[in-house]
Short mmCIF file of C-alpha atoms in Angstrom, two decimals:
data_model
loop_
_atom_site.label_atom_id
_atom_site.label_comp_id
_atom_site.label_asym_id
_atom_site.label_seq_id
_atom_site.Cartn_x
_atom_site.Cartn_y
_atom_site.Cartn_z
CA UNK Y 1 8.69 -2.93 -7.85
CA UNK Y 2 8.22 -3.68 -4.08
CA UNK Y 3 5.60 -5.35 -2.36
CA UNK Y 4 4.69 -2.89 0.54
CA UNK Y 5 2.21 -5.74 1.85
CA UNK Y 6 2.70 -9.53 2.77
CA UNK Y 7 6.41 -9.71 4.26
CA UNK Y 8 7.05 -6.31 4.04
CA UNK Y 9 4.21 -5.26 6.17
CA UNK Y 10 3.56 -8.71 8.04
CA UNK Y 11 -0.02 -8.99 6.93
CA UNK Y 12 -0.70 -5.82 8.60
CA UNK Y 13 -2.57 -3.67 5.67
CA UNK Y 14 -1.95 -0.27 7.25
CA UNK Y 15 1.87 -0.80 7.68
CA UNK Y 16 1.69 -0.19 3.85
CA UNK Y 17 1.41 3.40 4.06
CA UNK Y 18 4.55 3.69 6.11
CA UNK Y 19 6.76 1.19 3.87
CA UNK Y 20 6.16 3.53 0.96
CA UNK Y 21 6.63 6.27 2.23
CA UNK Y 22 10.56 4.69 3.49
CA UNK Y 23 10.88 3.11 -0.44
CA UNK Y 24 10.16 6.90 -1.23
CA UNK Y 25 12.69 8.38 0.86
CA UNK Y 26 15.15 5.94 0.52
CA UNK Y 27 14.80 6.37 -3.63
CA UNK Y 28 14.98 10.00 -2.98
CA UNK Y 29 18.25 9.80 -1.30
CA UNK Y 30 19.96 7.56 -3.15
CA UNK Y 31 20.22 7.62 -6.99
CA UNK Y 32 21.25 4.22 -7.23
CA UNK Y 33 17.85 2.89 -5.78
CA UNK Y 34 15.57 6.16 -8.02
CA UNK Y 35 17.18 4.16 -10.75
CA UNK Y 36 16.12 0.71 -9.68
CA UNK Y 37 12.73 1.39 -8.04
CA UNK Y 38 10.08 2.05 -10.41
CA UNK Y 39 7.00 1.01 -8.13
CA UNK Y 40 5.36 -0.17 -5.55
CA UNK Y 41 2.20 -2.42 -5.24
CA UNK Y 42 -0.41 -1.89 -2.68
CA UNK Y 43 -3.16 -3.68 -1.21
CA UNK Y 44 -6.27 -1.60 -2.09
CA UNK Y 45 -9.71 -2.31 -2.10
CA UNK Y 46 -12.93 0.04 -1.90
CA UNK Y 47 -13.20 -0.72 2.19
CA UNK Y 48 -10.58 -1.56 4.10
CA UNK Y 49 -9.49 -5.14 5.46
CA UNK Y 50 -11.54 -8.37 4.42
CA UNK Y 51 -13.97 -10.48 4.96
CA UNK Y 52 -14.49 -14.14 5.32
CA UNK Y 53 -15.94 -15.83 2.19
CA UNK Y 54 -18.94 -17.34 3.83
CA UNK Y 55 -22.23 -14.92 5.52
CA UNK Y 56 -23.18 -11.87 4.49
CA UNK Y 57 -20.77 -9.70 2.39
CA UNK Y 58 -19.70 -6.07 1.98
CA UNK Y 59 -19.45 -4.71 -1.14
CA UNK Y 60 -15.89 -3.77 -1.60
CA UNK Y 61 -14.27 -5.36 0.42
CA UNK Y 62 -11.52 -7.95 -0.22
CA UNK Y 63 -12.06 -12.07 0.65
CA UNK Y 64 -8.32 -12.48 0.24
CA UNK Y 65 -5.57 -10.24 1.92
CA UNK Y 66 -6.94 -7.39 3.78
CA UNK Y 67 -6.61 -3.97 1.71
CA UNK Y 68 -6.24 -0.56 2.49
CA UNK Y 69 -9.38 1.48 1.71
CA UNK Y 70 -10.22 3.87 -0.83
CA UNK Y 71 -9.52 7.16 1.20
CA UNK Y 72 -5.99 5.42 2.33
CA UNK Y 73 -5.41 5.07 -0.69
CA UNK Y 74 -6.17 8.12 -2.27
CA UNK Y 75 -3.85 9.60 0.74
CA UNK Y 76 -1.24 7.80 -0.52
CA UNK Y 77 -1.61 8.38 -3.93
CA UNK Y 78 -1.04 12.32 -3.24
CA UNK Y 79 1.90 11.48 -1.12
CA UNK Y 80 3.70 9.24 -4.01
CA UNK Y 81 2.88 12.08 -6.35
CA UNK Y 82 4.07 14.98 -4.37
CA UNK Y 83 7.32 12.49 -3.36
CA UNK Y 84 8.45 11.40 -6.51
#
């Protein structure tokens, strides 16, 4: 499985969209990788970044690592299906 947020995408949630969609192309040309790449985990929240713990909060969104939102995700969804 690889992490397309944190190192991958230095911290920067929307970067996670374009790392998968490299994993997906790179699994798709070469059958050595379709064999070991089974997944990839995604930041994902209902709104997109985060918040600070303290003041007034959003309903969801996260108060750890900033996520993609829900309509980024459900982009990117389609695209792993259609890719895979």
């Amino acid at each position: 499985v690889v992490d397309a947020n944190h190192s991958n995408s230095n911290k920067k949630f929307r970067e996670q969209v374009r790392i998968v969609s490299e994993v997906l192309h790179s699994r798709n040309y070469n059958p050595d990788l379709k064999k070991l790449i089974k997944g990839v985990m995604v930041e994902s929240y209902l709104e997109e970044g985060a918040q600070p713990i303290g003041g007034e909060r959003v309903y969801g969104k996260s108060i750890t690592d900033p996520c993609l939102g829900w309509a980024d995700t459900e982009r990117l969804l389609e695209l792993i299906a259609e890719r895979a």
